[in-house]
mmCIF file of C-alpha atoms and ligand atoms in Angstrom:
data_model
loop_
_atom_site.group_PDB
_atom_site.id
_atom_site.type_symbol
_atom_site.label_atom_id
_atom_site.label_comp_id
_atom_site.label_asym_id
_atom_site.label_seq_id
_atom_site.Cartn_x
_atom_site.Cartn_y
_atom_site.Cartn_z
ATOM 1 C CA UNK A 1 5.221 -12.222 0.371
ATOM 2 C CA UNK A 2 8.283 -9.886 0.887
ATOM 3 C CA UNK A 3 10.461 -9.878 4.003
ATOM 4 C CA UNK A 4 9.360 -6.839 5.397
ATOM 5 C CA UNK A 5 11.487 -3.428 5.028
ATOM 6 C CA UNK A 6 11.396 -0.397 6.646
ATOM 7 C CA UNK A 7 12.942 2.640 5.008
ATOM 8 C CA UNK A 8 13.031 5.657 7.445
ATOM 9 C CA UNK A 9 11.911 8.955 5.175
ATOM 10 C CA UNK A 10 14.974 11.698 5.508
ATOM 11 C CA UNK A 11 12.632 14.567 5.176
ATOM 12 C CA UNK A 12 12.344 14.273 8.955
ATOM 13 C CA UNK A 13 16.080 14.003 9.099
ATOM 14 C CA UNK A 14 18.406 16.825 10.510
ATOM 15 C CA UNK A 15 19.777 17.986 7.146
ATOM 16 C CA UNK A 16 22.708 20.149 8.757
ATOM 17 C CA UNK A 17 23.980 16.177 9.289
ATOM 18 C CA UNK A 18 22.047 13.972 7.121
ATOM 19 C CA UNK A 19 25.180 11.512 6.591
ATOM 20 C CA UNK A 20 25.295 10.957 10.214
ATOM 21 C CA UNK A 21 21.713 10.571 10.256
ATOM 22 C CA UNK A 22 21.664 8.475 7.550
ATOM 23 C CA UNK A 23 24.672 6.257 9.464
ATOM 24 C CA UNK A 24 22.500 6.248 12.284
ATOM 25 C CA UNK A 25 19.240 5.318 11.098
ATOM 26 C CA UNK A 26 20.824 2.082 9.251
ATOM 27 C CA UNK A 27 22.911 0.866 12.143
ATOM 28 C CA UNK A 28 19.439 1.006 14.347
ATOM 29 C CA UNK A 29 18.364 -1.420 11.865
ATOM 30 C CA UNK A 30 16.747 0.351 8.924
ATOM 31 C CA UNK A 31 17.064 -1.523 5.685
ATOM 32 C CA UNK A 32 16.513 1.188 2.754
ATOM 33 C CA UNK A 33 16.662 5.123 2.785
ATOM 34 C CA UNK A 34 13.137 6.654 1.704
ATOM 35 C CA UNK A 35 14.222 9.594 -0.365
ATOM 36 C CA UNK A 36 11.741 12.276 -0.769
ATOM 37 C CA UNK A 37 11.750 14.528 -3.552
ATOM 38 C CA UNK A 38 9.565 17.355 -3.873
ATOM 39 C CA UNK A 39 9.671 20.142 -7.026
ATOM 40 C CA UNK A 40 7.063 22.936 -5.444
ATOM 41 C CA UNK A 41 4.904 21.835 -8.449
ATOM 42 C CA UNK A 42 4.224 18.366 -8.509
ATOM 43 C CA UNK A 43 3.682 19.176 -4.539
ATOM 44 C CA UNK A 44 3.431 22.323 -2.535
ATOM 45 C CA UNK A 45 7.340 21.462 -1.105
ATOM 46 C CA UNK A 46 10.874 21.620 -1.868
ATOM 47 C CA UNK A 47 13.787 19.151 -1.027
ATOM 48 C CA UNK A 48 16.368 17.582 -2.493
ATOM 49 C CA UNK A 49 17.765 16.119 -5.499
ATOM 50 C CA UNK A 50 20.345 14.156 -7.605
ATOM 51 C CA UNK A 51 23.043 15.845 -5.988
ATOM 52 C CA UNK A 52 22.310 15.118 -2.420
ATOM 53 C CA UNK A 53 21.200 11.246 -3.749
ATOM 54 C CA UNK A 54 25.371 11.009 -5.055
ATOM 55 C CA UNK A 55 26.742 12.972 -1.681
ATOM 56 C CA UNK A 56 25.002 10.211 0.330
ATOM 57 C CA UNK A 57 26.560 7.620 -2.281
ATOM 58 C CA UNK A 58 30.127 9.057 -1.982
ATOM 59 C CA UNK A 59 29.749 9.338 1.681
ATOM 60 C CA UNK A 60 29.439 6.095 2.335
ATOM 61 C CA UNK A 61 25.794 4.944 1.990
ATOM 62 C CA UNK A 62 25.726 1.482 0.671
ATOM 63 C CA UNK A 63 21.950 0.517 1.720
ATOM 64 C CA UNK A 64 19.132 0.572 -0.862
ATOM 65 C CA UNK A 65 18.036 4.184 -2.073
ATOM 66 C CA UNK A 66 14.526 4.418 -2.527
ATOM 67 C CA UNK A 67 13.925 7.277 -4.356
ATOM 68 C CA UNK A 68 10.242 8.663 -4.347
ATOM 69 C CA UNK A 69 10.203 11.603 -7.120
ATOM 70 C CA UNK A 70 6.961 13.680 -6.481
ATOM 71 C CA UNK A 71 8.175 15.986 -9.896
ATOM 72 C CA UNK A 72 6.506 16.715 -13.108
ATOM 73 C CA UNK A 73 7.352 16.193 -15.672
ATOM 74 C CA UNK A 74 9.266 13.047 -14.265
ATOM 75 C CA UNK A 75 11.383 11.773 -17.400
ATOM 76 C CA UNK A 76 14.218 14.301 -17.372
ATOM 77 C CA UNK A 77 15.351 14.114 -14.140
ATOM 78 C CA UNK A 78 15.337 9.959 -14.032
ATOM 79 C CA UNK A 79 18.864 9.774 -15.735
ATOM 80 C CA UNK A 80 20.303 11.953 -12.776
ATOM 81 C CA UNK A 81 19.020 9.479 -10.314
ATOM 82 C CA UNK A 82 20.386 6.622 -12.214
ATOM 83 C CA UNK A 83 23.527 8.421 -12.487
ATOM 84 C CA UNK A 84 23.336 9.188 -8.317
ATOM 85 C CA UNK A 85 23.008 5.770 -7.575
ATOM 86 C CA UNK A 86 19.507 5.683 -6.995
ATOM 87 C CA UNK A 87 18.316 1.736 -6.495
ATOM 88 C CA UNK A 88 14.397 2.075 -6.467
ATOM 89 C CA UNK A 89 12.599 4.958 -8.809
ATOM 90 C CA UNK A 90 9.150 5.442 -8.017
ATOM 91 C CA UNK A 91 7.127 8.326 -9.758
ATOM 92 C CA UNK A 92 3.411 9.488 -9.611
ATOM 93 C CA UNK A 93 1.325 8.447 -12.731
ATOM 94 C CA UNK A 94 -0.125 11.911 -12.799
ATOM 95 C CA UNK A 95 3.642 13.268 -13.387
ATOM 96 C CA UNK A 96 4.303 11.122 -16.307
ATOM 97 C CA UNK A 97 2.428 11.442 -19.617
ATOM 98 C CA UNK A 98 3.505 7.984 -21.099
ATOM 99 C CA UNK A 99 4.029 5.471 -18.001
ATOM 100 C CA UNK A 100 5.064 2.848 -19.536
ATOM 101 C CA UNK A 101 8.021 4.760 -21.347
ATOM 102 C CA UNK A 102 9.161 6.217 -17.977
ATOM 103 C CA UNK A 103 8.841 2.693 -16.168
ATOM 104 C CA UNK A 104 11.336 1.520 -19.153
ATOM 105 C CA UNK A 105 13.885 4.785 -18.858
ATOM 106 C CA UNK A 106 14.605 3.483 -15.346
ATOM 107 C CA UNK A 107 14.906 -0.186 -16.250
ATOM 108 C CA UNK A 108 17.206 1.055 -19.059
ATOM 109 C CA UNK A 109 19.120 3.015 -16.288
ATOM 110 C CA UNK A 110 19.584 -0.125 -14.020
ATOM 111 C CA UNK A 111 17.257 0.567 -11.333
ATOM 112 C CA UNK A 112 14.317 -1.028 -10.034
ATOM 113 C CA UNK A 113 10.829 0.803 -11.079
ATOM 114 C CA UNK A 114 7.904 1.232 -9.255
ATOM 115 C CA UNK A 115 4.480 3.469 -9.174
ATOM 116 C CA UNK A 116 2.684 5.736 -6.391
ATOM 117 C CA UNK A 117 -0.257 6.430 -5.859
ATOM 118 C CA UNK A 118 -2.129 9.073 -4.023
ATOM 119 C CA UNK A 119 -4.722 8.679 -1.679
ATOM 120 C CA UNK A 120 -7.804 9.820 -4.110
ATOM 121 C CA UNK A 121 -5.926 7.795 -7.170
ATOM 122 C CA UNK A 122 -7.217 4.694 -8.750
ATOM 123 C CA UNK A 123 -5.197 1.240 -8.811
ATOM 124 C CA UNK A 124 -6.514 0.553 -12.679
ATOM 125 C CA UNK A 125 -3.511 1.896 -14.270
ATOM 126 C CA UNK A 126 -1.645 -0.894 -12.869
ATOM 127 C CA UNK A 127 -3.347 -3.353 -15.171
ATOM 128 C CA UNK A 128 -1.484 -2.654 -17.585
ATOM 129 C CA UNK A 129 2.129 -2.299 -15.890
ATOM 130 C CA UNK A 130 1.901 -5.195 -13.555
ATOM 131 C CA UNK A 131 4.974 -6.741 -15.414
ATOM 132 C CA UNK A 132 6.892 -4.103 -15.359
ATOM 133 C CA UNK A 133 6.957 -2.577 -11.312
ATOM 134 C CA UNK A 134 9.038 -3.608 -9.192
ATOM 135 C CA UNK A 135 7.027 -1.537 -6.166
ATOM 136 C CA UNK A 136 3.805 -0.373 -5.906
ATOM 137 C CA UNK A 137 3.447 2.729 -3.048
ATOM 138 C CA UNK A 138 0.578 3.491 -1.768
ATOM 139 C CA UNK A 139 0.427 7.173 -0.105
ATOM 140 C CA UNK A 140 -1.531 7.142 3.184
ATOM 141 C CA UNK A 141 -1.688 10.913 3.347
ATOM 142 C CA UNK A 142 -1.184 13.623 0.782
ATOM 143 C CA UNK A 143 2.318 14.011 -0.749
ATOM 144 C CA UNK A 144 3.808 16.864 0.245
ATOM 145 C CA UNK A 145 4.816 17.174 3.841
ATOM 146 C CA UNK A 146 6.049 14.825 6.752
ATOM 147 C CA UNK A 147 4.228 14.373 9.740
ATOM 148 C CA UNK A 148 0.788 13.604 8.515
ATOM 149 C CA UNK A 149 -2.194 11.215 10.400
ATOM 150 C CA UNK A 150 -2.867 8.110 8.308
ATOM 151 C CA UNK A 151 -5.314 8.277 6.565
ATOM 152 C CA UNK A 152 -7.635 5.062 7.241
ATOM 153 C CA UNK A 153 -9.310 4.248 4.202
ATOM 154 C CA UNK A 154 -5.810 3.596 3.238
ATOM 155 C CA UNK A 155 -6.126 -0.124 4.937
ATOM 156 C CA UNK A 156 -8.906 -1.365 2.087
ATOM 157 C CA UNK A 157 -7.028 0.106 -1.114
ATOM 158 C CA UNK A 158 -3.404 -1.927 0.278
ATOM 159 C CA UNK A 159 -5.591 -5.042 0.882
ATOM 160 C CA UNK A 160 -6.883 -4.269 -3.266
ATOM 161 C CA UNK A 161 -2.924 -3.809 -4.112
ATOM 162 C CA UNK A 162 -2.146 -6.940 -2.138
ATOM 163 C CA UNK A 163 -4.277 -8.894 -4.324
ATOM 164 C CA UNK A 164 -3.216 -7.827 -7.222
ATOM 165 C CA UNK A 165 0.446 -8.120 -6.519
ATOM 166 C CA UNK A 166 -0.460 -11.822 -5.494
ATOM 167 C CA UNK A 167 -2.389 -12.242 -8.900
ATOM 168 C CA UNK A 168 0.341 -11.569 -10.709
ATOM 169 C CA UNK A 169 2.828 -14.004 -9.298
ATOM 170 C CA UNK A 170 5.712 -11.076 -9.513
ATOM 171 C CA UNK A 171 8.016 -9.789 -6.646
ATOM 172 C CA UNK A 172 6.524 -6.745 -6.599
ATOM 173 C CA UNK A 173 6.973 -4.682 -2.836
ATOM 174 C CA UNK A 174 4.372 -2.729 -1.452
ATOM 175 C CA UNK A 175 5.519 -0.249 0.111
ATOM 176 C CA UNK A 176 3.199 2.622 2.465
ATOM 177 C CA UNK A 177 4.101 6.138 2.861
ATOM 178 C CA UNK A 178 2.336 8.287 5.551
ATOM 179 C CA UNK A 179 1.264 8.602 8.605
ATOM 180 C CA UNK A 180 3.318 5.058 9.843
ATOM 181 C CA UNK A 181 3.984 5.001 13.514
ATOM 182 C CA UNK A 182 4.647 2.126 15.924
ATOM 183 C CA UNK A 183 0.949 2.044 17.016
ATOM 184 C CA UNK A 184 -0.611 1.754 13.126
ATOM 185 C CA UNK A 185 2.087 -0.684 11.515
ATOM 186 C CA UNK A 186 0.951 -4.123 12.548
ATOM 187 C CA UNK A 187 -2.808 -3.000 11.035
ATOM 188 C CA UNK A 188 -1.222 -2.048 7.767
ATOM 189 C CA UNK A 189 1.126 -5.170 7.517
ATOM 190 C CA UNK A 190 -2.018 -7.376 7.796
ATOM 191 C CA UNK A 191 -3.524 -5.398 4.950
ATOM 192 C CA UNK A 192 -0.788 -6.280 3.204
ATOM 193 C CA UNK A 193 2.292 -3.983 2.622
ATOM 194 C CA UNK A 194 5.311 -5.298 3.283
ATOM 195 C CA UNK A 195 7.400 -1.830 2.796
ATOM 196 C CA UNK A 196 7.338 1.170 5.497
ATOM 197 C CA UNK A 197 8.412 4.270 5.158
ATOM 198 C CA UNK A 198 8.347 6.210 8.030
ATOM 199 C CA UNK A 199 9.773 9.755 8.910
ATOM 200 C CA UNK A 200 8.575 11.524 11.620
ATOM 201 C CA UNK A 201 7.887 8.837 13.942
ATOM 202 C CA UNK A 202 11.779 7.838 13.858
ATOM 203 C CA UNK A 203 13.361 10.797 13.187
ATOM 204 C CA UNK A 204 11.867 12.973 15.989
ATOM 205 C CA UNK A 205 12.368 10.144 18.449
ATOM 206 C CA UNK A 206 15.070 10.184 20.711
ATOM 207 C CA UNK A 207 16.206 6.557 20.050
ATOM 208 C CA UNK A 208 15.789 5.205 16.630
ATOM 209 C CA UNK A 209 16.983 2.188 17.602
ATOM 210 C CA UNK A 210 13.957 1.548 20.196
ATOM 211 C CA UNK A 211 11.547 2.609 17.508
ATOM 212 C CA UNK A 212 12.926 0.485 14.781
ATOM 213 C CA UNK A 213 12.451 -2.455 17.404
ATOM 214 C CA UNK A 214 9.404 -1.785 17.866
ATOM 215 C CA UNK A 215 8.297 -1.551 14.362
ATOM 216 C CA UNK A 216 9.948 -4.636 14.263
ATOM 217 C CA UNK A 217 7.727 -5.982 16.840
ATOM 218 C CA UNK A 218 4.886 -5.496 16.047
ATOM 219 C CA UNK A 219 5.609 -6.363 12.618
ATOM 220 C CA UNK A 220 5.926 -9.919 14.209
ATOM 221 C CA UNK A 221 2.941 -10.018 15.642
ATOM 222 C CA UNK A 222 1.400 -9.176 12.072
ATOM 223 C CA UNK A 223 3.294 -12.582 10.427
ATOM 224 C CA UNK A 224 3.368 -14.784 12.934
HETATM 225 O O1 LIG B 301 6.428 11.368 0.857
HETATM 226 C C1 LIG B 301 6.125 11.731 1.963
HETATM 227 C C2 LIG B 301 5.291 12.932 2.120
HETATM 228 O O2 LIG B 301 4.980 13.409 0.878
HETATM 229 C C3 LIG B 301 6.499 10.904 3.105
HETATM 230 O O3 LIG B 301 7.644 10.105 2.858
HETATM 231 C C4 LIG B 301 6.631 11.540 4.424
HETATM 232 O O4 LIG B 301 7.890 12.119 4.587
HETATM 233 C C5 LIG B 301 6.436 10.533 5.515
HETATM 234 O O5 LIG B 301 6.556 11.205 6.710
HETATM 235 P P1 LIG B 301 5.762 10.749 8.001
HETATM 236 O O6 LIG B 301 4.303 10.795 7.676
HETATM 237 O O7 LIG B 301 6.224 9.335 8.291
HETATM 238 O O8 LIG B 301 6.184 11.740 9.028
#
């Protein structure tokens, strides 16, 4: 298995200052940026795109950009997150109609390529991918929005991903999106993920630091 990660979601960032933010989060200890990208069709939300992805790139921002694309249709827009210096693409199944072309476009492009699923979506498509993801997220609540409750049922469909990342013998991360606080992420580590993304519960703390440490933590206690 993975070292674990955890990759703080900027939707729960202050925007006005997301460079600082971004600064900040990362010297607490975060190891990627969880980039949320919403097109008020894919999901009932707006946010950002390419051009914020480069800004945080030209600021400064050297960390892994894990770039979570909740758009449809997916394909056009890849090449601008290439071109931003995007490291991870992940994309919906639902928002592509020919996965396995869009899982090459962002190979082609450099990055690493990996597939989320929604709460009510099936693993099966996976069968036939498994060689070619690099990350498999699992959404714990409905994409859309920060600041969601886990949603439990979550914990059985990671422990199915688990296995089948194990199966296949690849490095695959799994990463969980939703809901992840400091009194939930030991349970889900010993499901299986090994990735965290986490927004509200570090973003509308006080002290990221203290939260990040705790995370960490308790992520200990799941891997002895
Ligand atoms: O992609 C999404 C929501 O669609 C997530 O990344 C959320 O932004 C996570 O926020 P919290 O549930 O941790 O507040």
């Amino acid at each position: 298995m993975q070292p674990f990660v955890i990759a703080p979601s900027i939707l729960s960032a202050d925007f006005a200052r997301l460079g600082e933010e971004v600064d900040k989060v990362l010297a607490a200890g975060a190891d990627f940026v969880h980039f949320d990208v919403m097109d008020n069709h894919y999901v009932p939300n707006l946010t950002i795109g390419p051009m914020v992805c480069a800004a945080l790139r030209k600021y400064g921002i050297t960390a892994p950009i894990d770039a979570h694309l909740m758009v449809s249709p997916v394909d056009r827009i890849i090449g601008d997150f290439v071109e931003a210096g995007a490291t991870y693409i992940t994309f919906h199944p639902e928002a592509s109609l020919h996965v396995d072309r869009t899982l090459q476009l962002i190979h082609e492009g450099g990055c690493k390529a990996g597939l989320v699923f929604n709460p009510a979506t099936p693993l099966s498509v996976l069968e036939y991918v498994m060689d070619k993801v690099d990350m498999v997220l699992l959404m714990s609540v409905n994409p859309g929005f920060g600041g969601q409750k886990f949603i439990p049922g979550t914990l059985n469909k990671l422990r199915e991903a688990r296995a089948l990342i194990d199966a296949s013998g690849r490095d695959i991360r799994l990463e969980i999106d939703g809901g992840v606080n400091v009194n939930n992420i030991r349970e889900i580590a010993a499901a299986g993920a090994d990735t965290f993304v986490a927004g509200s519960a570090i973003f509308n703390a006080p002290d990221y630091q203290a939260v990040i440490d705790k995370m960490r933590a308790e992520l200990a206690l799941a891997r002895p």
